[in-house]
XYZ file of C-alpha atoms in Angstrom:
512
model
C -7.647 9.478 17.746
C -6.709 9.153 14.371
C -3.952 6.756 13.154
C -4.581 5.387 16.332
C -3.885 2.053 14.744
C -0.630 1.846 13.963
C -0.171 1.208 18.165
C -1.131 -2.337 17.745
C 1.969 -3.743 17.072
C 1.762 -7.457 16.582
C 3.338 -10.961 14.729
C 2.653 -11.641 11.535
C 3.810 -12.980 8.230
C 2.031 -10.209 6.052
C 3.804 -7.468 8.432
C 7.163 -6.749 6.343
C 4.798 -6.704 2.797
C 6.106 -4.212 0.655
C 4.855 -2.635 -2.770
C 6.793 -1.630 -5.388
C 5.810 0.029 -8.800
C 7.016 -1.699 -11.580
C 9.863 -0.210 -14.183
C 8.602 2.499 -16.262
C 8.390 0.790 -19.394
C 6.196 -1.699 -17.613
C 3.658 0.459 -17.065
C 0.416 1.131 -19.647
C 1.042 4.727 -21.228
C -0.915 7.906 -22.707
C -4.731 6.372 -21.426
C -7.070 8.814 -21.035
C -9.007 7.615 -17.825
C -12.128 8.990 -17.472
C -13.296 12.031 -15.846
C -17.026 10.847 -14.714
C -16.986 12.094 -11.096
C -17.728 8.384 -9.712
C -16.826 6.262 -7.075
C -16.184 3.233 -9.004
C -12.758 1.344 -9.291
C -12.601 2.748 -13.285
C -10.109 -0.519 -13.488
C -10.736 -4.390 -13.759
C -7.881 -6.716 -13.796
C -7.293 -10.684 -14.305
C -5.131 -13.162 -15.617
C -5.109 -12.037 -19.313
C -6.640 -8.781 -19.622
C -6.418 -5.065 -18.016
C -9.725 -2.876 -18.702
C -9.260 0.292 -18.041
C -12.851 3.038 -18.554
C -11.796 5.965 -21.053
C -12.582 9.374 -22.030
C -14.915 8.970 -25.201
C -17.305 11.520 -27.135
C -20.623 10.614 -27.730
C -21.288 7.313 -25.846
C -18.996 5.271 -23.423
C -16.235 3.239 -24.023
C -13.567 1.012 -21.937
C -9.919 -0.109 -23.465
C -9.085 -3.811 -22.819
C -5.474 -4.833 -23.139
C -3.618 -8.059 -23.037
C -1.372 -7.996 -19.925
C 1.967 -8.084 -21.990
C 0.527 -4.696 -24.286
C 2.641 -2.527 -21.974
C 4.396 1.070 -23.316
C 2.403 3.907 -24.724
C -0.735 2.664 -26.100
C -1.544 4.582 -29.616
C -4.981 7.109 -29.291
C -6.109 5.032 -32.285
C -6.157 1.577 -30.192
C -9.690 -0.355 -30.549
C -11.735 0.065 -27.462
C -15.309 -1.934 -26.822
C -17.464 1.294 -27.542
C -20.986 -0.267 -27.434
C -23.128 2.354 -24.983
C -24.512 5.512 -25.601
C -23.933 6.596 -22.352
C -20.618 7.174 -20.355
C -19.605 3.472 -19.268
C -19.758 3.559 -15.071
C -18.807 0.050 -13.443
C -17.607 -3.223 -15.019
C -16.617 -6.931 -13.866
C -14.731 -9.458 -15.574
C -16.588 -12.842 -15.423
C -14.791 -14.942 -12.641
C -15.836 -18.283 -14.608
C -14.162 -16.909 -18.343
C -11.563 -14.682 -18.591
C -12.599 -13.706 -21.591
C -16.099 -12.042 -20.800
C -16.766 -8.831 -19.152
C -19.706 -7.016 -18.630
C -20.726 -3.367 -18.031
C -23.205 -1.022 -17.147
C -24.119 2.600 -18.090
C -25.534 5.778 -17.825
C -27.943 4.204 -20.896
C -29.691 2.614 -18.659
C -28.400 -0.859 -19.800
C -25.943 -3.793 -18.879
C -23.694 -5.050 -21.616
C -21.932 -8.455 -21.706
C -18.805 -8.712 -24.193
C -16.487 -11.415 -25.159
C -12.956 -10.487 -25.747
C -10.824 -12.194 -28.575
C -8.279 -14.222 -27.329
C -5.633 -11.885 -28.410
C -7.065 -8.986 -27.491
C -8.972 -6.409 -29.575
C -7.945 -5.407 -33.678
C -10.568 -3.034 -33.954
C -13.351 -1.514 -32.566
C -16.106 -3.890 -30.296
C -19.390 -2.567 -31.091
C -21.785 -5.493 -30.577
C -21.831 -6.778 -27.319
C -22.788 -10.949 -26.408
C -25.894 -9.389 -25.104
C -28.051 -6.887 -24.071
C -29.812 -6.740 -20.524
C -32.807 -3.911 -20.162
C -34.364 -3.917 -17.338
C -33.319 -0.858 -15.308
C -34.953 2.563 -15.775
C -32.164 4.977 -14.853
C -27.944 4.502 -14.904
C -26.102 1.571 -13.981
C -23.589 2.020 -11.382
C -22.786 -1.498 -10.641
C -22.203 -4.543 -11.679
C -20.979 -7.664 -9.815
C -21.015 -11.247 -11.335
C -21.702 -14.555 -9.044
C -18.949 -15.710 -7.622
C -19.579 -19.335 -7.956
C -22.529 -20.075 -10.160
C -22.318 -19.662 -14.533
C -23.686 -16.767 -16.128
C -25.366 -15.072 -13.298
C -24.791 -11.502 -12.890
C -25.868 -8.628 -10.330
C -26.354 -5.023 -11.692
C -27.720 -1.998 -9.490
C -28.680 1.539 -9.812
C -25.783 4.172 -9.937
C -23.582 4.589 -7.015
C -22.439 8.272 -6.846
C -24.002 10.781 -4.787
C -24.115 13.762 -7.093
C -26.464 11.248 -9.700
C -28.688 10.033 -6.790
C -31.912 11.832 -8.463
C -31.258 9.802 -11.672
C -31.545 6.473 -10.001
C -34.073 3.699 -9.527
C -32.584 1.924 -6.458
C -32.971 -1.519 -7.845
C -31.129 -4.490 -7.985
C -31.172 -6.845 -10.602
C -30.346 -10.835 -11.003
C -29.706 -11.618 -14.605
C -28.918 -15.491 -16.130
C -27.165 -14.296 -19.051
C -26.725 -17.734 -20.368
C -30.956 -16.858 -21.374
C -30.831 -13.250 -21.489
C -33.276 -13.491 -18.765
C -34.110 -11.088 -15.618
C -33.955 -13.490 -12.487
C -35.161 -11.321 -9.592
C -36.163 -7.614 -9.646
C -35.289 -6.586 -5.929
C -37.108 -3.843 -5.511
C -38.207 -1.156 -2.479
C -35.797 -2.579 -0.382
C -33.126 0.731 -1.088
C -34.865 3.934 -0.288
C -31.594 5.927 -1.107
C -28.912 5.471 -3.171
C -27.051 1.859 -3.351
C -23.234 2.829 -3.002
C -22.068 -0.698 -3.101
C -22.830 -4.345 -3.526
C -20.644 -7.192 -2.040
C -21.477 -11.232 -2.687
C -21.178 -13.600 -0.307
C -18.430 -16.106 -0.625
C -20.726 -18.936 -1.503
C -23.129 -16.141 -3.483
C -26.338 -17.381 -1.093
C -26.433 -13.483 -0.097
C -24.503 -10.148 -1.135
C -24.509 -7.065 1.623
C -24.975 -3.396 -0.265
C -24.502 0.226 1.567
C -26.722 2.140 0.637
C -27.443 6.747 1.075
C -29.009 6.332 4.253
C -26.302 4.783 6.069
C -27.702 1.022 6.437
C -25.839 -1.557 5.722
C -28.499 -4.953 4.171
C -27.504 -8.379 4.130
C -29.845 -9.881 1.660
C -31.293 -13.064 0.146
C -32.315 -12.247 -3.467
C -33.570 -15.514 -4.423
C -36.050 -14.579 -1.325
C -35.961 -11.249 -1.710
C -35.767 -10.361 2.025
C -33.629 -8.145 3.902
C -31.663 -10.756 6.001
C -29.752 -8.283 8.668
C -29.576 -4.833 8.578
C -27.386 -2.090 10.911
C -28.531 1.376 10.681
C -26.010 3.937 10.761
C -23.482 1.811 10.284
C -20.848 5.012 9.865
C -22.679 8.345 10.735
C -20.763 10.506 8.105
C -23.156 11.848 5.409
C -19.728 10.831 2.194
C -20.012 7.509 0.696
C -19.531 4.232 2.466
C -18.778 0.837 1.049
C -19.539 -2.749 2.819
C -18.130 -6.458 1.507
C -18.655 -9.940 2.441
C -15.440 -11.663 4.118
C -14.680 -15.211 3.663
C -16.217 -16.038 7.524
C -19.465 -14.146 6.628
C -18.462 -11.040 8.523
C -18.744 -7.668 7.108
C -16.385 -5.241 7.008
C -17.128 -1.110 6.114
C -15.465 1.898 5.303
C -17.263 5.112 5.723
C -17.217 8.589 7.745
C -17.551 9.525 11.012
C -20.148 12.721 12.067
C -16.836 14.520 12.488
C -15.665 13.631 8.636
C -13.322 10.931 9.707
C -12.454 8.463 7.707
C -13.071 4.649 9.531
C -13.066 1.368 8.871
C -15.823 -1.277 10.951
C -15.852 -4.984 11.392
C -19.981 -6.293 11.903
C -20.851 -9.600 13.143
C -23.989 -10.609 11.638
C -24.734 -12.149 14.801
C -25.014 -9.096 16.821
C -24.772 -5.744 15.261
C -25.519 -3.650 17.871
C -21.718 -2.487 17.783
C -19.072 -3.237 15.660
C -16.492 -6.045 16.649
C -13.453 -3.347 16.008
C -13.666 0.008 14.824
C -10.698 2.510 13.289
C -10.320 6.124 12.819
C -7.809 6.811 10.128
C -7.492 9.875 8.524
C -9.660 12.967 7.867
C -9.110 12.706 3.704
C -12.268 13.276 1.611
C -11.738 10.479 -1.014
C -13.683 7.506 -0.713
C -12.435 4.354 0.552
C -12.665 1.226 -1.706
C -11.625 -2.286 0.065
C -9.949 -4.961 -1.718
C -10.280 -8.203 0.016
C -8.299 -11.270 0.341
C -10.186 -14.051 1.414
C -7.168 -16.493 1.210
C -4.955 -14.628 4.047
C -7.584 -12.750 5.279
C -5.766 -9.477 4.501
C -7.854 -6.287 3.292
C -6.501 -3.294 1.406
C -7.790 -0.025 1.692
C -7.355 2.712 -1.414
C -8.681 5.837 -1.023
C -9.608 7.636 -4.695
C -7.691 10.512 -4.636
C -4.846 9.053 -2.177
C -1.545 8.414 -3.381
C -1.200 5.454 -0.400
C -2.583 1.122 -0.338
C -3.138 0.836 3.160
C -3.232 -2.784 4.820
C -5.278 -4.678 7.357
C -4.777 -7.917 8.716
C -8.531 -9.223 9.988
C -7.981 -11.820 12.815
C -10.457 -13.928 15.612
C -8.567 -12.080 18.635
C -9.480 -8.694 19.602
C -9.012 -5.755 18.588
C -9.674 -7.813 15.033
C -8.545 -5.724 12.785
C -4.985 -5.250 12.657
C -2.767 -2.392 10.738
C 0.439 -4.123 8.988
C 1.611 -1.211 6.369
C 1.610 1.540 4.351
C 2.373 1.424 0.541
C 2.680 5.396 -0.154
C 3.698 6.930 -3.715
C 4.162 10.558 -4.860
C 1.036 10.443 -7.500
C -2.920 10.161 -6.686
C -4.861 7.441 -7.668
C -7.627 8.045 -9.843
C -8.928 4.463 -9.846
C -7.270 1.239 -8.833
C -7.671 -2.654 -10.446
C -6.979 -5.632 -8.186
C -5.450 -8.896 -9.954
C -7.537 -11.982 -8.610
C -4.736 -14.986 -6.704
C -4.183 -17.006 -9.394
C -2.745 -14.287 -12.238
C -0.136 -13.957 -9.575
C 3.610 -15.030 -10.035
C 4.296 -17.233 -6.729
C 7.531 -17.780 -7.418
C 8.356 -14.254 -6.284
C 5.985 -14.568 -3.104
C 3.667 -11.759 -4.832
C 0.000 -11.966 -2.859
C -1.397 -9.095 -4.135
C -1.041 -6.570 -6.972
C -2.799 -3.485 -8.206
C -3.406 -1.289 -11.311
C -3.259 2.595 -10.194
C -4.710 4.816 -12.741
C -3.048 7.975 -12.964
C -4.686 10.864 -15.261
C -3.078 9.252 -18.176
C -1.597 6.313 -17.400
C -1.995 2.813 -15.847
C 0.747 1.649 -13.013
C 0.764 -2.064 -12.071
C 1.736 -2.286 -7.806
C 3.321 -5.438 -7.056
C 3.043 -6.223 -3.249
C 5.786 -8.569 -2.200
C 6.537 -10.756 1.255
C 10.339 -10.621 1.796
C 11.380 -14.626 1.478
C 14.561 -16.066 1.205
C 13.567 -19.494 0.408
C 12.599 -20.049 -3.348
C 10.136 -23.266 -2.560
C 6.696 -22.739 -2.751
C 5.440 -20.903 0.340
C 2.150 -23.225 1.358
C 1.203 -20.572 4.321
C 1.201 -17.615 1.618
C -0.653 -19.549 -0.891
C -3.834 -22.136 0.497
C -5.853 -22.982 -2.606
C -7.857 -20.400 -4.186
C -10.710 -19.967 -6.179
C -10.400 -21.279 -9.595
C -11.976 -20.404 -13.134
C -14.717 -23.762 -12.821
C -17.911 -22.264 -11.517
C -19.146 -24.453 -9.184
C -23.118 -24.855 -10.600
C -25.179 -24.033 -13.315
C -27.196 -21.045 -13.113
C -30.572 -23.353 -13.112
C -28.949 -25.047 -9.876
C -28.644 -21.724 -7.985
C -32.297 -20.636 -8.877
C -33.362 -23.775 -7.655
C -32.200 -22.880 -4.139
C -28.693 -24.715 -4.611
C -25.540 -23.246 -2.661
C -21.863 -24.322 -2.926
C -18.480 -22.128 -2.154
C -15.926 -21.790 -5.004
C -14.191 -24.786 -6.465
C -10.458 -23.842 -5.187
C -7.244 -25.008 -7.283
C -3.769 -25.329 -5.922
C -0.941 -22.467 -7.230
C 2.036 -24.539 -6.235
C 1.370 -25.818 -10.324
C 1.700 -22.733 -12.502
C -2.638 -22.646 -13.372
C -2.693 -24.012 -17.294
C -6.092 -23.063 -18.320
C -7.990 -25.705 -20.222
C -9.748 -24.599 -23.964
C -12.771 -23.422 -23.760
C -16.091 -24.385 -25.899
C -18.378 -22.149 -26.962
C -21.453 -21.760 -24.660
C -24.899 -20.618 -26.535
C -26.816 -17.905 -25.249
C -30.079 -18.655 -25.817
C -32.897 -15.978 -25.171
C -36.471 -16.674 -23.927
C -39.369 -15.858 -26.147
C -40.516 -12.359 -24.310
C -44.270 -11.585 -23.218
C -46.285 -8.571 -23.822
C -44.434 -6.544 -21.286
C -41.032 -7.553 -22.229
C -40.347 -10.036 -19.929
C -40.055 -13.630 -20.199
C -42.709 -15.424 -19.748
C -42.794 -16.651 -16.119
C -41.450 -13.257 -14.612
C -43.274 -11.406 -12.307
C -41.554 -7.933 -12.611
C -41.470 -7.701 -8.651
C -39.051 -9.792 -6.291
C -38.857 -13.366 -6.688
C -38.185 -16.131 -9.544
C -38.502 -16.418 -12.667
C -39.382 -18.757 -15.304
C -39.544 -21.320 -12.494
C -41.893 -24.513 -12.099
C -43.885 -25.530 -8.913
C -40.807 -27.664 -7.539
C -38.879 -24.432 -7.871
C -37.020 -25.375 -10.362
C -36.132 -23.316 -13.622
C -37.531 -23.830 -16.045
C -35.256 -25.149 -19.543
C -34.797 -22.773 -22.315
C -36.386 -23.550 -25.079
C -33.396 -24.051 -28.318
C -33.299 -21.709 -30.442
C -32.201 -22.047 -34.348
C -28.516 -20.754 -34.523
C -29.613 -17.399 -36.513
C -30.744 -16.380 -33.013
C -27.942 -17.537 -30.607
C -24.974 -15.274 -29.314
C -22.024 -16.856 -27.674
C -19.823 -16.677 -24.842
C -17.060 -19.104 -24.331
C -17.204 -22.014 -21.128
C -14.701 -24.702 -19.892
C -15.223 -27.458 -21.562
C -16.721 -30.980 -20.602
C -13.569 -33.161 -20.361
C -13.768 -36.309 -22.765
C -15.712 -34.082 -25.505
C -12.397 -33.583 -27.606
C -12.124 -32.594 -31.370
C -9.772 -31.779 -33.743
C -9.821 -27.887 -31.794
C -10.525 -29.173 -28.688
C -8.099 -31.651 -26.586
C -9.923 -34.777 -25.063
C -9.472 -36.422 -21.561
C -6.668 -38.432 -22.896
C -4.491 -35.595 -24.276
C -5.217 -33.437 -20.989
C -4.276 -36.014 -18.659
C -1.095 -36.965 -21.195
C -0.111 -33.027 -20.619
C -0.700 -33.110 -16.622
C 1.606 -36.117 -15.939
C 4.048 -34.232 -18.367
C 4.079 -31.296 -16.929
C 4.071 -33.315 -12.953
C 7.174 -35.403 -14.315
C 9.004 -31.632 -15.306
C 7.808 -30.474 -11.258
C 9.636 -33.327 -9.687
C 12.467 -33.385 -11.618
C 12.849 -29.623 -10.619
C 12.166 -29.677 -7.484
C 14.575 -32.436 -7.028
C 17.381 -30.508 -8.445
C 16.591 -27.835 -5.507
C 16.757 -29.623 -3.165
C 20.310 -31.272 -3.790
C 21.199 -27.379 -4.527
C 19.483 -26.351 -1.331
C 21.533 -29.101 0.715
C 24.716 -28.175 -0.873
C 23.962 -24.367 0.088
C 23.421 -25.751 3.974
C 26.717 -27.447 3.614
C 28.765 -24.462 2.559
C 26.768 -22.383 4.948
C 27.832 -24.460 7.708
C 31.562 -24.409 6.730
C 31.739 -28.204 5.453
C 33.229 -28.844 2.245
């Protein structure tokens, strides 16, 4: 039965992608990636920065380059070396490309803020600090639509599963503060955590073979499907735009599959695929603007791609992207640090032993106009709420922005981290230390910060409140002078095409 997919042969735009490794000298040279047997991606991407988790004695460490630092990188390059403890998952901040946070075998969740230009020397001291969990951190995932609110969870390998606590955590980190403490709701080991679109819920898989949907500002199990995959190897579960849930696990026979749930009735899986009967681990990258998912298996030297659909059998195989080398780890670029102009809808970051190789995946065009069915708006950098709002039991999707305008990101103010006076037990006051809120009032509300004198502040970097300029920071007026600007330039262009485009026809046609 397996490869059994590749019968379904159906239309589709995404069918004739292809991936293709860039030139050699594009490619990030001489890293040592590290060797911690873990399941995690060991890469995060975006618009301006490539992380990448390294080899480093006595405490953990992560390199962060500027997207243009291709070529061999020199042993001596500055990495942010802050934990004690090997570094094990990491997430840049969706809301500020410029902030990334990790979390360790220490025990604790760091949150750093990258220069602009990248790193001169070593990054020591991190934004902040979040303690709260009592064995490694395997995973972190930040909200995908509300500021400064972060996820972390116990460690997600299966040879570590004695050192963990099973607990997920809900950080603001705009306060420093511990949210929820979800608790006793993981009797194994969490293998992965997935947010919803809007970030009202996030689905984990867990040891045991459930797969939870949850509501941590409840702190209730919302759905849950036992055995989702029987296979004893690590599975992994995430959120799709539609609120379906799609797996990848093992069969009892070793099997490697792939499972489409409907919260709505999980008795059975809406489609289910056998694929291979490889050991490595499957990680799913997700497209929610095509609907598209990509499979990498660690270990693997092939990007396999799935086409999820409303018609049966749901999920349909397009292609296979196959290379010569394994892939140690793999980083996924988010839409908008995509060039559109060459119909690129996804691209990757394959770690090698010693090397990082961006993947571009392509669909074959001939037109050079914008392709509206590749690219529907996407999820910008704005976060859609306040951290305070989402506590209080607010919920909003992303707040999308158009690509068919190269993205200009606006300047970004500095955003104060202010940290709650703590209680006996560590905790601000107002926490609970069990599931549920914190530092909330009887409407359900959170409760302000209280300021703090600048001696005490950290800071991370925000977008900016438009009409707030200064002599560093543009105003309304010069923002909207640089959008008509830059509209004016669009037109003109795409004027120019289209008289070149009609004198193409012409020729094409045999007129003169």
């Amino acid at each position: 039965m397996a490869m059994s997919f590749r019968k379904v042969v159906r239309q589709s735009k995404f069918r004739h992608v292809f991936g293709q490794p860039v030139k050699t000298e594009q490619c990030y040279d001489d890293i040592r990636v590290s060797r911690v047997t873990w399941d995690s991606t060991f890469c995060a991407v975006n618009p301006s920065f490539v992380a990448i988790i390294v080899e480093a004695s006595g405490g953990g460490a992560f390199l962060v380059l500027p997207l243009h630092k291709t070529g061999r990188i020199d042993k001596s390059y500055p990495t942010v070396c802050g934990h004690t403890g090997p570094v094990l998952d990491f997430d840049w901040c969706p809301h500020n490309d410029h902030v990334i946070a990790s979390g360790s075998e220490d025990c604790t969740v760091m949150v750093w803020q990258i220069p602009e230009n990248g790193l001169s020397q070593a990054l020591t001291e991190p934004v902040v600090v979040l303690e709260g969990h009592s064995k490694r951190v395997g995973i972190i995932a930040w909200h995908p639509t509300a500021r400064n609110v972060l996820l972390s969870a116990g460690c997600d390998n299966v040879l570590l599963s004695a050192g963990c606590d099973n607990v997920v955590l809900i950080w603001n980190v705009g306060t420093a503060e511990e949210l929820y403490r979800l608790d006793g709701l993981h009797p194994d080991l969490i293998y992965s955590v997935s947010w919803s679109r809007d970030g009202s819920r996030f689905c984990t898989a867990c040891k045991d073979k459930s797969v939870r949907v949850i509501d941590p500002r409840r702190g209730t199990v919302v759905a849950e499907k036992e055995r989702a995959h029987e296979g004893a190897r690590p599975m992994r579960a995430i959120f799709l735009a539609d609120g379906k849930i799609f797996t990848t696990g093992f069969s009892r026979m070793s099997e490697r599959q792939l499972a489409l749930w409907d919260l709505d009735n999980l008795d059975e899986p809406m489609g289910l695929q056998e694929l291979d009967s490889s050991n490595g681990a499957l990680l799913p990258f997700y497209d929610p603007d095509t609907n598209v998912v990509y499979v990498c298996g660690k270990g693997d030297s092939s990007i396999r791609y799935f086409e999820i659909t409303e018609e049966p059998p749901y999920i349909h195989f397009l292609n296979t992207f196959t290379s010569k080398e394994p892939q140690r780890g793999m980083g996924w670029m988010p839409k908008r640090g995509l060039d559109v102009s060459k119909c690129e809808i996804a691209r990757f970051y394959k770690l090698h032993e010693r090397k990082c190789e961006p993947i571009i995946m392509t669909v074959p065009r001939k037109s050079d106009l914008f392709q509206d069915d590749l690219y529907p708006d996407t999820a910008g950098p704005e976060p859609a709420m306040e951290a305070e709002e989402w506590v209080s039991g607010q919920t909003a999707g992303p707040v999308l922005v158009s690509l068919r305008q190269a993205y200009v990101p606006s300047k970004q103010r500095d955003l104060k981290v202010n940290r709650r006076s703590l209680g006996p037990e560590g905790r601000a006051p107002g926490t609970t230390g069990t599931t549920g809120t914190t530092g909330t009032t009887g409407t359900g509300r959170t409760t302000p910060p209280p300021t703090l004198p600048p001696t005490n502040t950290a800071r991370l970097s925000a977008p900016p409140a438009l009409g707030t300029g200064t002599a560093a920071t543009p105003g309304l007026q010069e923002v909207l002078q640089e959008v008509r600007a830059l509209r004016a330039l669009v037109a003109e262009q795409g004027q120019r095409l289209s008289r070149l485009e009609e004198q193409l026809s012409r020729l094409e046609n045999g007129h003169v």
